């Protein structure tokens, strides 16, 4: 929802048509407001750009209100600990407040210079706190999850000393291409360590594990992971690996059971990044419907229903639709 005063103040009526809308909204006081129209505009929130429909209201107290449907659609997470709003499971993160942050223990970290990170390399880059008042503190830098989705780089969680609002951050580029990191990119957040919250006491309840117990525990864990790997139908009986190598490989596979899907129920879908295929002005490419044999039709229907059941596919009326090609 948007205030009509801001709509006309920004001269949006000159570029964006005000369409008819039939919406009644009830405010916190119980007053009823009727929309005078609706507009569809491009907006940017942090690093996220999108098209959004806004209803325009008169006598509106706020300039803009983002509703629960909007926040739900973008998988929004409100983090009151560091006063940030996270959208699309970490694709973008930005502060909820403008101006001075009253919580001096938390602030954003940005790159000082334009950085070129070579492929398959690990570098240490200079960073600075966005809040210039932080001169000398000890704390933890946590990398921005956006780095993985946008730049394909990974930042390290580091214990650092801030001096004159500057420090360093360890960054890894695991890709085969160099990555450019622009100046002033927000790449993390700094949290001051409160010394009074650190406890280093060793109590009488501390337990010691001798080497014999630890060895037995490790063997039990290895046996468990090997059984898990066997349940995934891994078979290395005809491989050239030694028995010791086979055991290590089976333990590794069993430890990482969560990355394997043995059926469609475990396949799942990613929500880390919304994919949009830009087709420009190209006309839709379609293929004519053709009849399938009863056997192929039955098999195709079975797979379609199974994928729909587990939310892998959904019904579509796309102009780019094509017949199913069953690969046997």
XYZ file of C-alpha atoms in Angstrom:
328
model
C 0.000 0.000 0.000
C 1.203 3.519 -0.811
C 0.112 6.991 0.256
C -1.515 9.019 -2.535
C 0.398 12.125 -1.396
C 3.704 10.356 -2.030
C 2.366 8.979 -5.316
C 1.683 12.488 -6.646
C 4.743 14.046 -4.959
C 7.002 11.623 -6.863
C 5.113 12.419 -10.108
C 4.464 8.723 -10.619
C 1.154 9.545 -12.321
C 3.160 10.787 -15.327
C 4.885 7.453 -15.941
C 2.716 4.852 -14.199
C -1.009 4.523 -15.016
C -3.353 4.509 -12.025
C -5.632 1.537 -12.628
C -8.998 0.891 -11.010
C -9.015 -1.060 -7.763
C -11.809 -2.222 -5.481
C -10.134 -2.760 -2.128
C -11.224 -1.825 1.381
C -8.603 -1.801 4.122
C -9.203 -1.624 7.866
C -6.611 0.237 9.909
C -5.423 -0.495 13.443
C -7.911 2.078 14.764
C -10.787 0.338 12.994
C -11.169 3.032 10.345
C -12.012 1.841 6.827
C -9.971 3.081 3.874
C -10.905 2.663 0.228
C -8.206 2.415 -2.448
C -8.374 5.064 -5.172
C -6.483 2.803 -7.568
C -3.503 0.546 -8.024
C -0.132 0.816 -9.769
C 2.530 -1.671 -10.821
C 6.099 -0.438 -10.483
C 9.643 -1.774 -10.301
C 11.175 -1.656 -6.832
C 14.567 -2.509 -5.365
C 15.087 -3.835 -1.859
C 18.764 -4.298 -1.160
C 20.055 -6.366 -4.093
C 16.613 -7.674 -5.054
C 14.698 -6.116 -7.971
C 11.090 -6.999 -8.753
C 7.759 -5.857 -10.167
C 5.181 -5.132 -7.463
C 1.554 -3.973 -7.383
C 0.710 -1.213 -4.875
C -2.754 -0.025 -3.859
C -2.968 3.760 -3.506
C -4.861 5.213 -0.520
C -5.767 8.744 0.521
C -5.330 10.006 4.101
C -2.725 7.337 4.669
C -0.455 7.772 7.698
C 2.580 5.965 6.235
C 4.318 6.421 2.890
C 4.452 2.681 2.100
C 3.348 -0.479 3.886
C 4.554 -3.926 2.803
C 1.852 -6.454 3.645
C 2.094 -9.969 5.029
C 1.379 -11.466 1.595
C 4.416 -9.621 0.202
C 6.655 -10.748 3.076
C 5.396 -14.330 2.792
C 5.979 -14.434 -0.970
C 9.589 -13.268 -0.556
C 10.257 -15.620 2.393
C 11.027 -12.663 4.647
C 12.774 -13.129 7.998
C 12.793 -10.304 10.547
C 15.950 -10.427 12.649
C 15.435 -8.171 15.655
C 18.792 -9.216 17.082
C 20.697 -7.141 14.514
C 17.669 -5.197 13.200
C 17.734 -6.514 9.634
C 15.227 -7.861 7.121
C 16.332 -10.923 5.137
C 14.543 -11.824 1.885
C 14.575 -14.956 -0.278
C 16.443 -17.069 2.296
C 19.453 -14.765 2.431
C 19.686 -13.422 -1.129
C 19.467 -9.892 0.251
C 19.750 -8.423 3.735
C 19.371 -4.791 4.741
C 18.833 -2.760 7.931
C 15.340 -2.048 9.216
C 16.302 1.407 10.434
C 17.771 4.485 8.782
C 20.214 6.820 10.410
C 22.003 6.063 13.662
C 21.897 2.546 15.025
C 21.236 2.616 18.760
C 22.752 -0.853 19.146
C 26.476 -0.168 18.863
C 27.364 -3.835 19.320
C 26.237 -4.736 15.770
C 26.977 -3.052 12.447
C 27.547 -3.895 8.781
C 30.945 -4.506 7.181
C 31.805 -3.336 3.658
C 34.775 -3.731 1.321
C 37.172 -0.781 1.182
C 38.433 -1.217 -2.389
C 37.460 -2.868 -5.660
C 38.771 -6.415 -5.294
C 39.564 -9.050 -7.935
C 39.546 -12.522 -6.386
C 41.401 -15.041 -8.595
C 39.789 -18.359 -9.450
C 40.181 -21.233 -6.992
C 41.979 -19.081 -4.463
C 41.699 -17.750 -0.942
C 42.507 -14.112 -0.164
C 42.367 -11.703 2.760
C 40.795 -8.356 1.883
C 40.600 -5.099 3.877
C 37.133 -4.201 5.178
C 35.588 -1.400 7.201
C 32.606 -0.879 9.453
C 29.766 1.135 7.948
C 29.396 2.865 11.312
C 32.461 5.137 11.445
C 32.104 5.608 15.211
C 33.432 2.086 15.845
C 37.135 2.718 16.335
C 38.622 -0.082 18.420
C 36.694 -3.220 19.316
C 37.100 -6.982 19.344
C 34.318 -8.989 17.779
C 33.164 -11.470 15.158
C 32.588 -10.821 11.458
C 29.890 -13.050 9.947
C 29.798 -13.140 6.116
C 26.745 -12.005 4.195
C 24.953 -15.066 2.692
C 24.355 -12.962 -0.433
C 28.017 -13.537 -1.354
C 27.254 -17.156 -2.241
C 24.192 -16.422 -4.368
C 25.427 -13.299 -6.159
C 29.231 -13.442 -6.388
C 29.731 -17.201 -5.890
C 32.296 -16.545 -3.161
C 32.373 -17.607 0.471
C 33.401 -15.460 3.411
C 34.825 -16.822 6.647
C 33.447 -16.183 10.111
C 36.399 -14.447 11.769
C 37.382 -13.184 15.194
C 38.897 -9.758 14.462
C 40.264 -6.615 16.040
C 38.713 -3.407 14.678
C 41.223 -0.535 14.532
C 40.040 2.865 13.301
C 36.881 1.136 11.964
C 39.013 -1.128 9.690
C 39.923 -4.816 9.725
C 40.324 -7.824 7.382
C 38.125 -10.662 6.099
C 39.083 -14.029 4.615
C 37.305 -14.789 1.319
C 37.313 -17.970 -0.795
C 36.578 -18.182 -4.533
C 36.006 -21.893 -5.329
C 34.949 -21.269 -8.949
C 37.013 -21.492 -12.134
C 36.543 -17.799 -12.937
C 37.823 -14.671 -11.241
C 35.265 -12.672 -9.266
C 35.068 -8.890 -8.986
C 33.923 -7.456 -5.668
C 32.877 -3.819 -5.928
C 33.946 -1.129 -3.497
C 31.603 -0.552 -0.523
C 29.837 -3.912 -1.031
C 28.217 -5.011 2.228
C 29.877 -8.357 2.786
C 29.093 -9.094 6.405
C 28.166 -7.844 9.825
C 30.317 -7.186 12.872
C 29.182 -8.155 16.366
C 31.124 -6.886 19.334
C 32.158 -9.469 21.907
C 30.976 -8.519 25.381
C 33.750 -9.666 27.721
C 31.358 -10.170 30.637
C 29.510 -12.832 28.622
C 32.635 -14.990 28.134
C 32.951 -17.907 30.524
C 36.142 -19.958 30.729
C 35.485 -21.795 33.973
C 36.035 -25.551 34.131
C 33.587 -27.236 36.488
C 33.798 -30.530 38.313
C 31.240 -31.930 35.853
C 33.786 -31.865 33.015
C 34.211 -35.375 31.610
C 37.422 -36.804 30.182
C 37.409 -39.455 27.486
C 40.413 -41.760 27.396
C 41.937 -43.006 24.160
C 40.334 -46.457 24.475
C 36.805 -45.069 24.803
C 37.393 -42.633 21.963
C 38.647 -45.383 19.678
C 35.633 -47.567 20.435
C 33.296 -44.657 19.796
C 34.952 -43.910 16.441
C 34.633 -47.547 15.352
C 30.950 -47.583 16.278
C 30.381 -44.394 14.287
C 32.228 -45.815 11.275
C 30.132 -48.983 11.357
C 26.954 -46.888 11.497
C 27.974 -44.751 8.504
C 29.027 -47.832 6.504
C 25.554 -49.337 7.027
C 23.999 -46.065 5.883
C 26.143 -46.127 2.727
C 25.121 -49.733 2.047
C 21.452 -48.710 2.267
C 22.157 -46.335 -0.635
C 23.223 -49.355 -2.744
C 26.849 -48.289 -3.116
C 28.915 -51.293 -4.192
C 32.697 -51.137 -4.603
C 33.345 -54.875 -4.669
C 34.720 -54.689 -8.229
C 36.741 -51.505 -7.737
C 40.527 -51.244 -7.546
C 40.432 -49.662 -4.090
C 42.128 -51.315 -1.147
C 39.932 -52.504 1.757
C 41.074 -49.516 3.817
C 40.205 -47.097 1.006
C 36.793 -48.731 0.535
C 36.068 -48.354 4.240
C 37.038 -44.661 4.244
C 34.930 -44.030 1.143
C 31.884 -45.789 2.628
C 32.230 -43.792 5.851
C 32.434 -40.558 3.857
C 29.338 -41.445 1.806
C 27.364 -42.430 4.894
C 28.378 -39.241 6.703
C 27.019 -37.192 3.788
C 23.766 -39.133 3.442
C 21.764 -35.891 3.159
C 23.204 -35.045 -0.287
C 21.833 -38.229 -1.893
C 18.242 -38.778 -3.004
C 17.091 -42.370 -3.400
C 13.623 -41.364 -4.633
C 11.580 -38.297 -5.558
C 10.458 -37.722 -1.967
C 14.041 -36.761 -1.080
C 14.802 -34.772 -4.223
C 13.226 -31.477 -3.180
C 13.578 -28.043 -4.789
C 15.891 -25.145 -4.097
C 14.604 -21.821 -2.793
C 18.003 -20.100 -2.704
C 17.469 -18.169 -5.920
C 14.393 -17.437 -8.065
C 15.208 -18.291 -11.679
C 13.664 -16.299 -14.519
C 14.315 -17.132 -18.178
C 14.361 -13.945 -20.246
C 12.987 -14.574 -23.746
C 12.873 -10.962 -24.919
C 10.744 -10.430 -28.017
C 11.187 -13.985 -29.279
C 7.902 -15.642 -30.317
C 6.903 -18.755 -28.351
C 8.246 -22.033 -29.706
C 5.611 -24.753 -29.614
C 5.325 -28.309 -30.858
C 2.089 -29.910 -31.924
C 0.411 -32.435 -29.719
C 0.832 -36.019 -30.860
C -0.790 -39.222 -29.686
C 1.150 -41.643 -27.541
C 0.826 -45.384 -27.376
C -1.195 -46.700 -24.402
C 1.947 -48.052 -22.728
C 3.905 -44.787 -23.041
C 0.878 -42.725 -21.998
C 0.401 -44.825 -18.857
C 4.087 -44.558 -17.942
C 4.166 -40.797 -18.568
C 1.010 -40.262 -16.500
C 2.521 -42.214 -13.619
C 5.666 -40.042 -13.549
C 3.679 -36.812 -13.926
C 1.420 -37.640 -10.989
C 4.399 -38.648 -8.873
C 6.258 -35.386 -9.591
C 3.117 -33.333 -8.932
C 2.600 -35.189 -5.656
C 6.031 -34.103 -4.408
C 5.769 -30.497 -5.750
C 8.508 -30.944 -8.349
C 6.250 -29.748 -11.174
C 2.968 -27.839 -11.330
C 0.225 -27.303 -13.940
C 1.044 -24.657 -16.539
C -0.737 -22.871 -19.395
C 2.487 -21.545 -20.936
C 2.613 -20.545 -24.589
C 5.970 -22.360 -24.711
C 4.395 -25.710 -23.873
C 5.563 -28.829 -25.710
C 4.501 -32.492 -25.644
C 6.150 -34.868 -23.212
C 9.167 -36.779 -24.466
C 9.533 -39.975 -22.479
C 13.132 -41.221 -22.342
C 13.318 -44.939 -21.732
